[in-house]
XYZ file of C-alpha atoms in Angstrom:
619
model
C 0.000 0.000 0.000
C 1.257 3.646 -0.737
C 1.808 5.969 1.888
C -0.608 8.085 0.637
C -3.242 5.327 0.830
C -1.987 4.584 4.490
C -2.221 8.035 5.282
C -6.193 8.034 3.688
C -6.730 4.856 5.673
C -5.992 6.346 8.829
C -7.117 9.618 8.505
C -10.754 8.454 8.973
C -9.793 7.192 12.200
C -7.828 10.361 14.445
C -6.829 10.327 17.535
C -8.710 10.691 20.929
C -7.246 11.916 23.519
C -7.267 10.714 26.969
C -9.649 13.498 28.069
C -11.713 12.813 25.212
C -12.397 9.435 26.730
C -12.623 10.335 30.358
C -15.501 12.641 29.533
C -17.307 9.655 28.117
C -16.914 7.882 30.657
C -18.165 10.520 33.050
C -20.786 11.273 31.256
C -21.960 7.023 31.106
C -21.312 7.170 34.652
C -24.305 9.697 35.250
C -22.726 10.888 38.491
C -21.363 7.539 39.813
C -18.068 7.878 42.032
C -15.310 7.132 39.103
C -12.789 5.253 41.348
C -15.773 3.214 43.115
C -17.367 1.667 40.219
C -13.891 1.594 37.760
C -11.013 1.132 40.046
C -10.038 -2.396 41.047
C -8.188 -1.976 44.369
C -5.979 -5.012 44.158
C -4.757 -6.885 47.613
C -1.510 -6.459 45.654
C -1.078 -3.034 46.923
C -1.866 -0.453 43.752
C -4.888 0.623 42.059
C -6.021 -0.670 38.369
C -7.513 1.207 36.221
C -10.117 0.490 33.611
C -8.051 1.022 30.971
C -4.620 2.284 29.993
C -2.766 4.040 26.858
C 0.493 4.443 25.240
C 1.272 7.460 27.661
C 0.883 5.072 30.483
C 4.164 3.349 29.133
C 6.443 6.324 29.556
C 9.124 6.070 31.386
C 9.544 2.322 31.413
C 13.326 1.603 31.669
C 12.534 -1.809 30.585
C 10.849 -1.556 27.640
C 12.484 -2.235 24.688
C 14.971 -5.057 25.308
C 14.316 -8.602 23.489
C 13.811 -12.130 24.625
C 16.818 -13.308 25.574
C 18.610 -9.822 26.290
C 19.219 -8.517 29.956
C 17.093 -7.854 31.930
C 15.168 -11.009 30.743
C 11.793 -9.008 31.217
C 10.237 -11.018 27.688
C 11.844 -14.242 28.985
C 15.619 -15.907 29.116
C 15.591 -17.221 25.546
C 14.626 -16.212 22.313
C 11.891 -19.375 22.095
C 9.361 -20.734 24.119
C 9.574 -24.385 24.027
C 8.528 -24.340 28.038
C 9.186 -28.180 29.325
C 6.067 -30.405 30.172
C 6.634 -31.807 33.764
C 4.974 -34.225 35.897
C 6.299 -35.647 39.140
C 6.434 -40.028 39.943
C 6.167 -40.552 44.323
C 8.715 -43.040 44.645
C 8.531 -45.912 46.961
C 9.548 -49.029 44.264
C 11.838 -47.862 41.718
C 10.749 -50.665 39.293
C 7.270 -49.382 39.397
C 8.199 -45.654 39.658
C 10.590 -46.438 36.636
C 7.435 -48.031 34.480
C 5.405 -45.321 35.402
C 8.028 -42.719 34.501
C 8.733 -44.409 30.703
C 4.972 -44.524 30.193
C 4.880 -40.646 30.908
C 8.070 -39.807 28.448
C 5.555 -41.585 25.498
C 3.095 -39.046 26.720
C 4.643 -36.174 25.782
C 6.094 -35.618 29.428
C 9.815 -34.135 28.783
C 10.886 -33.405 32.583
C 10.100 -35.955 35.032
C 9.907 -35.385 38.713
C 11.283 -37.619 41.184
C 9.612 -37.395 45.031
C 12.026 -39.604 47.077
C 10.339 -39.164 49.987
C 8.642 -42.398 50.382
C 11.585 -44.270 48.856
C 14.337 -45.170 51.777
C 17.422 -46.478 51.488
C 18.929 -45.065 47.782
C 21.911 -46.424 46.320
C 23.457 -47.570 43.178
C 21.067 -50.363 42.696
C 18.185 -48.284 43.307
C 19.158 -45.680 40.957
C 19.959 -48.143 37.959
C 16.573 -49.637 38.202
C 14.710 -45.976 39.065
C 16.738 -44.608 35.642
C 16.676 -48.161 33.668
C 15.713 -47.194 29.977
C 15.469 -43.415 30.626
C 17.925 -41.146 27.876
C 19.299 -38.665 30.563
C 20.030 -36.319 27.564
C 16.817 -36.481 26.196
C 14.789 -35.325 29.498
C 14.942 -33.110 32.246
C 15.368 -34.902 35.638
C 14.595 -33.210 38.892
C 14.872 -35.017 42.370
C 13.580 -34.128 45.877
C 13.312 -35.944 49.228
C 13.647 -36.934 52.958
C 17.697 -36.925 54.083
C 18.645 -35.788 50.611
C 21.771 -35.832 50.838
C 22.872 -38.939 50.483
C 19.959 -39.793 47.812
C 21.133 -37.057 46.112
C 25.007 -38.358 46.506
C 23.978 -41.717 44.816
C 22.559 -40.128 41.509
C 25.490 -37.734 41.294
C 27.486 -41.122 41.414
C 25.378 -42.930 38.358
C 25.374 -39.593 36.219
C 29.481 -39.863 36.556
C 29.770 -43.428 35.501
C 27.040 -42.936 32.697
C 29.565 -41.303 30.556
C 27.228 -38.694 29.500
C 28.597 -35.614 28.460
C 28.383 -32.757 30.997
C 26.901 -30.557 29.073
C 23.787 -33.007 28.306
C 22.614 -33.224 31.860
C 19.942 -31.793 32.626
C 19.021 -31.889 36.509
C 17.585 -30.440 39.437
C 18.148 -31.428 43.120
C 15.708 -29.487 45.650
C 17.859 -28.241 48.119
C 16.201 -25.718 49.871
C 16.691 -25.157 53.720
C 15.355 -22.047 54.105
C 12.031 -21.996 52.482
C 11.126 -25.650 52.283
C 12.843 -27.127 55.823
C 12.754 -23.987 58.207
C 9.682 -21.532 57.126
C 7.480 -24.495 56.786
C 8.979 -26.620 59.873
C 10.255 -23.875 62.275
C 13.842 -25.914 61.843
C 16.353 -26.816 59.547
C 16.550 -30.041 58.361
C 19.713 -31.273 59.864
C 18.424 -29.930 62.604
C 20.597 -27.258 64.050
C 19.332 -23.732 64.263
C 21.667 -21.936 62.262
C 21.640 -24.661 59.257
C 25.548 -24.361 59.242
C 25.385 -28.209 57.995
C 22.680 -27.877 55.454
C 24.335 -24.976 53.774
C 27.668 -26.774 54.422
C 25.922 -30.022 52.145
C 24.719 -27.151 49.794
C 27.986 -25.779 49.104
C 29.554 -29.189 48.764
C 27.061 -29.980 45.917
C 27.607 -27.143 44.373
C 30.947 -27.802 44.374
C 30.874 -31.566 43.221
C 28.483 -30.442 40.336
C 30.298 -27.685 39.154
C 31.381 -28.458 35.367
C 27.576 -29.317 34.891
C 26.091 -26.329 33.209
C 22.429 -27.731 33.601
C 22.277 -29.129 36.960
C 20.768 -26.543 39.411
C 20.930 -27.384 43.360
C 19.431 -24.702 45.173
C 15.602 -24.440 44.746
C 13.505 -21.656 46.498
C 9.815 -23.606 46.937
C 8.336 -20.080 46.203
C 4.966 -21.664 45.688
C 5.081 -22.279 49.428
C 3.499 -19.105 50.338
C 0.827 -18.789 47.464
C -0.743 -21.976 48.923
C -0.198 -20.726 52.421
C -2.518 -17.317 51.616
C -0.041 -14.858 49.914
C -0.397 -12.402 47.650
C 1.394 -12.256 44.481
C 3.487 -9.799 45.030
C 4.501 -11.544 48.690
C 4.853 -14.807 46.897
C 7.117 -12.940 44.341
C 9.222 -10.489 47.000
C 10.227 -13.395 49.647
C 11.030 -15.631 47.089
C 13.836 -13.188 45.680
C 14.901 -12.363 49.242
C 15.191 -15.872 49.923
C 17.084 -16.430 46.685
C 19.482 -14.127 47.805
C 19.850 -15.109 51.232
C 20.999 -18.198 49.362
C 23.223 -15.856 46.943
C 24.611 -13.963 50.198
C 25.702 -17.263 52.028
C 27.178 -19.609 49.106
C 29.732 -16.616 47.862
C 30.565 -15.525 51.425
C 31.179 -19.610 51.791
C 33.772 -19.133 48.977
C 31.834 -19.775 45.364
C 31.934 -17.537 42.645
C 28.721 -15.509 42.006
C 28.308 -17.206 38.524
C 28.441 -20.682 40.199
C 26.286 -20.083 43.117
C 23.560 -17.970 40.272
C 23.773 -20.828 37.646
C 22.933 -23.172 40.620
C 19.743 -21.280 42.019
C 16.460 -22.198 40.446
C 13.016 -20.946 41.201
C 9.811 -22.897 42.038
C 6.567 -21.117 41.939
C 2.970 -21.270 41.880
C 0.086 -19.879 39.111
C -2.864 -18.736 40.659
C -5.777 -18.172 38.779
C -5.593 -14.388 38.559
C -4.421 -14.647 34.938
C -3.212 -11.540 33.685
C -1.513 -10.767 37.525
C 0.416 -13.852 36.818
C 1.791 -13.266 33.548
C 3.156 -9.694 35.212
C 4.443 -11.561 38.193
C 6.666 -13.622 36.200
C 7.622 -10.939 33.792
C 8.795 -8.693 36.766
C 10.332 -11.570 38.894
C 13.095 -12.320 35.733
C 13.538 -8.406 35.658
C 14.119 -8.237 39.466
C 16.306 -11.079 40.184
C 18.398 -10.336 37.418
C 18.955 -7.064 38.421
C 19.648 -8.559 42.250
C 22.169 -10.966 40.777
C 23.758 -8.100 38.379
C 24.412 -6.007 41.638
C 27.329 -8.928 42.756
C 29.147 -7.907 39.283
C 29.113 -11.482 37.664
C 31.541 -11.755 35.114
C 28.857 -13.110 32.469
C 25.312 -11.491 31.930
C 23.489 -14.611 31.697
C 23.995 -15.561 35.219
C 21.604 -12.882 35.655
C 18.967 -15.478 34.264
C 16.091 -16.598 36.635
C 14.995 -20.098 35.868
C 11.625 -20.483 37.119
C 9.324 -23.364 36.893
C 5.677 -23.320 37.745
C 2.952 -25.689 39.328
C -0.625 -24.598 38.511
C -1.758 -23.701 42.442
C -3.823 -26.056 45.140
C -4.914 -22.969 47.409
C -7.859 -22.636 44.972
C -8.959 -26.271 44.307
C -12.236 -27.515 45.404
C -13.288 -31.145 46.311
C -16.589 -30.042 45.388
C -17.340 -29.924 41.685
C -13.917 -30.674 41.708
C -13.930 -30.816 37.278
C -13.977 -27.352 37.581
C -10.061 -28.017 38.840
C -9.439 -28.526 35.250
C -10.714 -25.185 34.419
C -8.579 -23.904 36.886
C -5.585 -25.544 35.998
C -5.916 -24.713 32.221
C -6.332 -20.733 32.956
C -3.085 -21.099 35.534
C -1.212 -23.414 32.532
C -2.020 -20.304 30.260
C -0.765 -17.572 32.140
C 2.404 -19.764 32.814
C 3.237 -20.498 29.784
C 2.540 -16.771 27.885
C 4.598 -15.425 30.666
C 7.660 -18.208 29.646
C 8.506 -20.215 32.426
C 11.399 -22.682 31.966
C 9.023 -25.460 33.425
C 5.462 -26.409 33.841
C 3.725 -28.591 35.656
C 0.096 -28.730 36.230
C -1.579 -30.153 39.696
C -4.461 -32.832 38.879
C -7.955 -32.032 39.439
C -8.382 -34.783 42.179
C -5.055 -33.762 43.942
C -6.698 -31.972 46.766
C -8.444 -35.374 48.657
C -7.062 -38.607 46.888
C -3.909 -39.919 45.136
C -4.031 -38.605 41.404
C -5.177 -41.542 39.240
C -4.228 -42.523 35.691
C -6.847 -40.556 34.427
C -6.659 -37.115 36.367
C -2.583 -37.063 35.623
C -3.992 -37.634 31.309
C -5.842 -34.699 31.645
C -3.405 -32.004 33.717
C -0.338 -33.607 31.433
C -3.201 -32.726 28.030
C -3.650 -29.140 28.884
C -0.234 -28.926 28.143
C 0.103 -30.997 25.233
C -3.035 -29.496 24.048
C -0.735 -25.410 24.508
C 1.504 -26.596 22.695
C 0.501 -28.684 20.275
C -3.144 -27.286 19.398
C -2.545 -23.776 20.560
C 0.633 -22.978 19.832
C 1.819 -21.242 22.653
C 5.205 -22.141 22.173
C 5.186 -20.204 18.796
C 5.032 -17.107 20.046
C 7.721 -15.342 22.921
C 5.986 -13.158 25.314
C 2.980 -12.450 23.545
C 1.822 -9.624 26.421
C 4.810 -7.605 25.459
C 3.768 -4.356 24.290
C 0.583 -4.431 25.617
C -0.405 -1.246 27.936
C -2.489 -3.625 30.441
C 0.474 -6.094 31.346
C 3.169 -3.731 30.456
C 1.785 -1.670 33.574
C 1.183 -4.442 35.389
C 4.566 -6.095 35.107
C 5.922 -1.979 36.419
C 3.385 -2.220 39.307
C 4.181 -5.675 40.772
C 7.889 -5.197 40.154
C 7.609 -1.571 42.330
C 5.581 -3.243 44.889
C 7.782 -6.744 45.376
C 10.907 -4.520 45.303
C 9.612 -2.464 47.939
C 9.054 -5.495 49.727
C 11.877 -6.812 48.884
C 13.982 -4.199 50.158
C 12.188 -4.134 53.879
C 13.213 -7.518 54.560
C 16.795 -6.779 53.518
C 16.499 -3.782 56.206
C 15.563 -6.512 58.415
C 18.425 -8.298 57.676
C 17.771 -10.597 55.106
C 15.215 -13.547 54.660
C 16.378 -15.655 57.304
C 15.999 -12.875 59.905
C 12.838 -11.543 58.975
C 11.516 -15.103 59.142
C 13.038 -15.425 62.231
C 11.779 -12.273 63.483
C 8.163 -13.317 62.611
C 7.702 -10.710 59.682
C 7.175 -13.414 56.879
C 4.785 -15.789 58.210
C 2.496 -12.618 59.718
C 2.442 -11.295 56.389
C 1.516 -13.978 54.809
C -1.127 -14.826 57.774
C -2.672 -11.195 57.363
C -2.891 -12.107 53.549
C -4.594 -15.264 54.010
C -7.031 -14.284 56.738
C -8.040 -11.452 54.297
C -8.454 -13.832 51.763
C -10.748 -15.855 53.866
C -13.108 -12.838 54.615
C -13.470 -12.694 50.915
C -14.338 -16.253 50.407
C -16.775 -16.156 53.381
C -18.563 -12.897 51.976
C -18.267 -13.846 48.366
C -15.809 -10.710 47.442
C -13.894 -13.891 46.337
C -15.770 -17.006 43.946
C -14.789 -20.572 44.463
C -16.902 -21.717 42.241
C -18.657 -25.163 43.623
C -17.943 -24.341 46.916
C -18.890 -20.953 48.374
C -21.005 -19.806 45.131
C -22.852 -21.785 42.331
C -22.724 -25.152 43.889
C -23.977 -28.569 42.600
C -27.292 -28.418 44.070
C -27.392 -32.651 44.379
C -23.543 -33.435 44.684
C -22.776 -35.595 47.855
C -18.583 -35.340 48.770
C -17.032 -38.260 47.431
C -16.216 -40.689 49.152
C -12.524 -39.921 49.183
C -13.129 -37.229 50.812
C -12.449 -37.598 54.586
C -12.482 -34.955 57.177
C -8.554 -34.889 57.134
C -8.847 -33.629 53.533
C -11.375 -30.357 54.251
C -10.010 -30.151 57.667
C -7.149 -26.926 57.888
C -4.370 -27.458 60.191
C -3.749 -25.981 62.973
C -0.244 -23.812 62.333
C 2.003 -24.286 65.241
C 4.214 -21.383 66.107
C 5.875 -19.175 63.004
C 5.703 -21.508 60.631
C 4.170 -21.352 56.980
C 0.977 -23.740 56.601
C -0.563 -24.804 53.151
C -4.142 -24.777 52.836
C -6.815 -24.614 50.727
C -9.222 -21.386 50.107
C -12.602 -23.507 50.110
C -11.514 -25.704 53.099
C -14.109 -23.629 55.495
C -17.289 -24.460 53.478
C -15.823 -27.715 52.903
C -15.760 -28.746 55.976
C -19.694 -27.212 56.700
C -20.908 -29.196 53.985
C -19.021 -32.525 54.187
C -20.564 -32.261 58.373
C -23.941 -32.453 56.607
C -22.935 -34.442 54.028
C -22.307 -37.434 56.494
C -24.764 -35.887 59.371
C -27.626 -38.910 58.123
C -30.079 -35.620 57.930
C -31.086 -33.771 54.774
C -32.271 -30.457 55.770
C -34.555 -28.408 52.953
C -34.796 -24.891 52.373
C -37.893 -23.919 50.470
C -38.382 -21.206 48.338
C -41.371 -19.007 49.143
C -41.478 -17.339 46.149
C -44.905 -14.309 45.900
C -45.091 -10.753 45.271
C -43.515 -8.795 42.226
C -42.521 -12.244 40.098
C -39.240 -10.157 38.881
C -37.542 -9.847 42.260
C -39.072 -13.148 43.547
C -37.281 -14.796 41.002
C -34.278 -12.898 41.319
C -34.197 -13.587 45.061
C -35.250 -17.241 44.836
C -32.188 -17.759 42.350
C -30.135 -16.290 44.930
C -31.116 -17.767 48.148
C -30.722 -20.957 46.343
C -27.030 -20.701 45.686
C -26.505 -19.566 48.992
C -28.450 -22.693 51.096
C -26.869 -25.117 48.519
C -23.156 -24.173 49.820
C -23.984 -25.721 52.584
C -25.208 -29.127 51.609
C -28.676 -28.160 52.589
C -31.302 -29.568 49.748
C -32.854 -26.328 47.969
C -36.689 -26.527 47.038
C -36.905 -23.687 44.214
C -40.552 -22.925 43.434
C -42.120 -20.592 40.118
C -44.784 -18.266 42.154
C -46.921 -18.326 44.345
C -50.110 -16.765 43.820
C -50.492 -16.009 48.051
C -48.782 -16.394 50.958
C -51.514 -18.925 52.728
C -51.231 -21.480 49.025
C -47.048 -20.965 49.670
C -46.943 -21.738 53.425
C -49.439 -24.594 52.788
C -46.671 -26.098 49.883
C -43.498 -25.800 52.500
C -45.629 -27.253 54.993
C -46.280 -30.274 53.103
C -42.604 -30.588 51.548
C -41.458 -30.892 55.395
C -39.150 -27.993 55.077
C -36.708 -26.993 57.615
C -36.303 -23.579 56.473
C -38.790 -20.817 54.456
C -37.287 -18.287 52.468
C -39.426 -15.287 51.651
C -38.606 -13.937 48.107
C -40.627 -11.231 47.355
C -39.623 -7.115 46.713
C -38.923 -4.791 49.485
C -41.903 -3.779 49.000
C -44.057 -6.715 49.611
C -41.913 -7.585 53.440
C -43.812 -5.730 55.469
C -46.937 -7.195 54.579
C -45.486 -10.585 53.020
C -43.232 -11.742 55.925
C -45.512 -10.822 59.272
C -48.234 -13.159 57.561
C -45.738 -16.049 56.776
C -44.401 -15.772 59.938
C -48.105 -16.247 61.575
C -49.247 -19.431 59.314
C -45.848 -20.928 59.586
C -46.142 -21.001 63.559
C -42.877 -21.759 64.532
C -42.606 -25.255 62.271
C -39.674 -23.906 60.199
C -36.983 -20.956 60.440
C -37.866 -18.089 58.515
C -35.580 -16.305 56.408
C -36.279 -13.083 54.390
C -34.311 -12.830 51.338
C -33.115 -9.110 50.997
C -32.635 -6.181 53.096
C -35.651 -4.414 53.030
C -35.854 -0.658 54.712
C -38.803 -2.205 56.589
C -36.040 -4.525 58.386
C -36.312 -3.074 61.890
C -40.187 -3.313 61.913
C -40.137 -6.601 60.779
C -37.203 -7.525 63.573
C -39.883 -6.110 66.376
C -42.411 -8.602 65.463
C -39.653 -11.261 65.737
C -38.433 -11.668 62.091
C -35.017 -11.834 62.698
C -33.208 -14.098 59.712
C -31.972 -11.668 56.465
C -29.787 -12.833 53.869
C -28.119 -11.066 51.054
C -24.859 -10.031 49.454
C -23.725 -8.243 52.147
C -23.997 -11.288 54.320
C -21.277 -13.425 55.668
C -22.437 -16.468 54.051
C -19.836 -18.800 55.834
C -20.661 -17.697 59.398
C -24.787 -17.366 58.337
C -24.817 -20.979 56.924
C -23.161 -21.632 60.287
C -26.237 -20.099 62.082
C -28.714 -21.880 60.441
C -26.836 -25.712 60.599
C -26.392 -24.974 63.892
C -30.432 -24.091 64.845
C -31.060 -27.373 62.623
C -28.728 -29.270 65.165
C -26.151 -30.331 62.471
């Protein structure tokens, strides 16, 4: 096309200016407050706007650079061939070793190996656990239970393999400080300093040094994303704990570019998916600006190398399919941001050992990325873009600033120590629980939209919706949904089936409306929901719950109709099931002084009402 064509073509589009679009917006807002109804105030700690221009991006330092180029904001290589993980528990080697060569014909290229379960490893144990598997050809990672050794015995088969150095590619979880002491309250050899842990660290290090691709060091950032963090908490300690680990291996002696090419990140997707895609975008610009500070003598130590796991805080037991929704949004985000690594958690992980089938379907969303979708096409397809280009500046400004206050502190250690990581992430999680318990935060299945008829299965034991108890400053997994888990299993197995019946009269609109509602509220907690068209009175819709034997009556009518509606309901029911009025009508106080005193609606803590109402049924 001619310029002069181009410049026809866009000459019937001109510009609008940012004030040209703010007055539109005022004007559609017809006097609404603009930051109110427009601005999401994230628990992240900054504001997001509705939307966000090319003006937005000035300024940026790191805009610009390529994939590949420092300071790795568009990812660490100039492709995005992200590997396909999945992890084998080990307790036989012969069958973890069959199950391990079926999952390399799957597609699988980096296996995990949990050694936690497996005892006593040594040179037999590692021909049979590796019999048939191409170390070139895959990516290997091992963790476990007195690693050390373990760890000592692979080292010794990867030496008498004959495989070139340069072809191994391996990853041995060492990680004292996140994994052993902010989740146990003590190192795991078991002295409170960890002088022997990092002493076994360094000697690794050491023994593995002429292997470009085996990393030893791994910071279990997902840790505190399934213990209740925020994203930028997740993302801030994990950098402070990677360079704890930087501080102590050099001042033990190694050479920044060892101890860097050693450290490898472990972290988890949440389902916020365009925060995620940021978070890893800003965590390869921050850490390679933390490593660049130690003057390493090539740039690409500066590299982060960060795997994901899709994350368990937000599974459900309930409708737990919708897991696989989950875990395809997380795998998404993950792999458009361009991790290294990738593995996502079966649907079924949360209460029972993941089957053949469940393990198909998480290792398929990949396959199905990469394969189908072509994700691996494209490198950092959210560069450019004003939303995540803003994003990836605001999470990076608000992690560094965390960042830097536990370096004031004296480092990760000490601030754990000190208490200041695990009540930050406590604060985090208990605000996340409001939110689930008021339904400013969907779990869908569990505290909003429920499967009306599902019973828990029956791997589900009280164990599995039952949070533990944390035990002095330690970090404790859990599970967003556990809370209405737990109400709902309680009826589940009471032997009862309590019914709440929909007493639906008055203006049909909001009778409908409100019936919908109250439905999806009961319904989270196991209680049977009796929905119910319209009632053409109040005496033919009393005389229906009546004869359905229900345990509770829900008024749905308009505000309107209460003050009339719920006094007469109230009368005919005579005490023979709890009332509830759906709504908060103005008339409220009159109704409460004739003894109405059950409201629901969205401004009701529906965890603590459901509560209530299990409780006055004597469940």
């Amino acid at each position: 096309m001619a310029n002069t064509e181009k410049a026809k073509l866009f000459a019937e589009f001109p510009p609008v200016s940012t004030e040209q679009w703010e007055a539109v917006i005022t004007t559609d807002l017809k006097g609404a407050d603009y930051e109110r109804k427009l601005v999401w105030r994230t628990a992240e700690g900054f504001n997001l706007r509705p939307y966000y221009r090319a003006e937005d991006l000035e300024g940026v330092e790191f805009l610009g650079s390529q994939a590949g180029e420092f300071p790795y904001v568009r990812g660490t290589h100039a492709c995005n061939d992200w590997r396909i993980h999945q992890t084998v528990n080990v307790e036989c080697p012969k069958a973890a070793n069959q199950e391990a060569l079926a999952l390399l014909n799957a597609g699988v290229n980096s296996l995990g190996f949990c050694l936690c379960g497996a005892g006593e490893v040594n040179a037999e144990f590692v021909d049979t656990l590796l019999d048939g598997i191409c170390i070139p050809a895959v990516e290997l990672t091992f963790c476990g239970t007195d690693f050390v050794p373990k760890a000592n015995a692979i080292l010794a088969k990867v030496e008498a393999s004959g495989v070139a150095k340069d072809e191994v590619k391996m990853n041995f979880i060492f990680d004292p400080i996140v994994k052993d002491l902010s989740q146990k309250g003590i190192y795991c050899c078991g002295d409170t300093e960890g002088t022997a842990c990092y002493e076994a660290v360094v000697d690794f290090i050491k023994k593995t040094a002429d292997y470009k691709y085996i990393r030893v060091v791994n910071v279990s950032g997902a840790i505190f994303s399934n213990a209740g963090s925020t994203i930028v908490e997740e993302l801030a300690f994990s950098l402070a704990a990677g360079h704890d680990y930087l501080v102590k291996l050099t001042e033990a002696g190694l050479p920044v570019d060892l101890v860097a090419r050693k450290i490898r990140f472990s972290f988890a997707v949440t389902s916020n998916y365009f925060m995620e895609i940021a978070k890893f975008r800003a965590a390869r610009m921050l850490w390679a600006n933390i490593v660049k500070g130690y003057n390493p003598e090539k740039e690409c130590s500066c590299k982060m190398f960060a795997h994901a796991v899709t994350s368990t805080w937000n599974q459900t037991v309930y409708d737990p399919y919708v897991n696989m929704l989950r875990g395809t949004t997380e795998a998404m985000s993950a792999t458009l941001a361009g991790v290294h690594s990738l593995e996502v958690t079966p649907f079924n992980a949360s209460y029972e050992t993941p089957n053949e089938f469940s393990k198909r379907i998480a290792r398929n969303v990949e396959l199905l990325l990469k394969h189908e979708s072509h994700f691996d096409q494209v490198v950092d397809p959210a560069g450019g873009s004003y939303y995540i280009e803003t994003l990836t500046k605001s999470i990076a400004a608000e992690a560094w600033k965390l960042f830097l206050e536990v370096e004031e502190k004296g480092g990760y250690v000490a601030a754990y120590k000190a208490g200041f990581i695990v009540d930050r992430v406590k604060a985090s999680a208990a605000a996340k629980d409001k939110n689930i318990a008021t339904r400013r935060q969907i779990l869908l299945g569990a505290n909003q939209y429920p499967n009306f008829t599902e019973v828990a299965d029956a791997a589900v034991s009280a164990d599995v919706v039952t949070r533990a108890e944390a035990e002095g400053n330690v970090l404790t997994p859990y599970r967003g949904a556990m809370a209405f888990e737990a109400m709902r299993l309680g009826v589940d197995r009471s032997g009862k089936e309590p019914k709440a019946f929909m007493l639906t009269c008055g203006s049909l609109a909001m009778a409908r409306a409100r019936a919908q509602f109250s439905c999806n509220f009961f319904a989270c907690a196991g209680i049977r929901v009796q929905d119910n068209t319209f009632f053409k009175s109040v005496e033919e819709g009393v005389a229906a719950a009546l004869e359905a034997k229900a345990d509770i009556v829900v008024v749905c009518a308009s505000d309107d109709d209460y003050a009339e509606v719920a006094p007469k309901v109230k009368e005919l029911l005579g005490g023979k099931a709890i009332l509830v009025v759906a709504g908060a009508p103005a008339c409220a106080a009159e109704l409460e002084a004739q003894g109405i005193t059950n409201f629901i609606n969205v401004k009701s803590n529906v965890l603590e009402t459901l509560k209530y109402y299990l409780k006055e049924l004597g469940i």
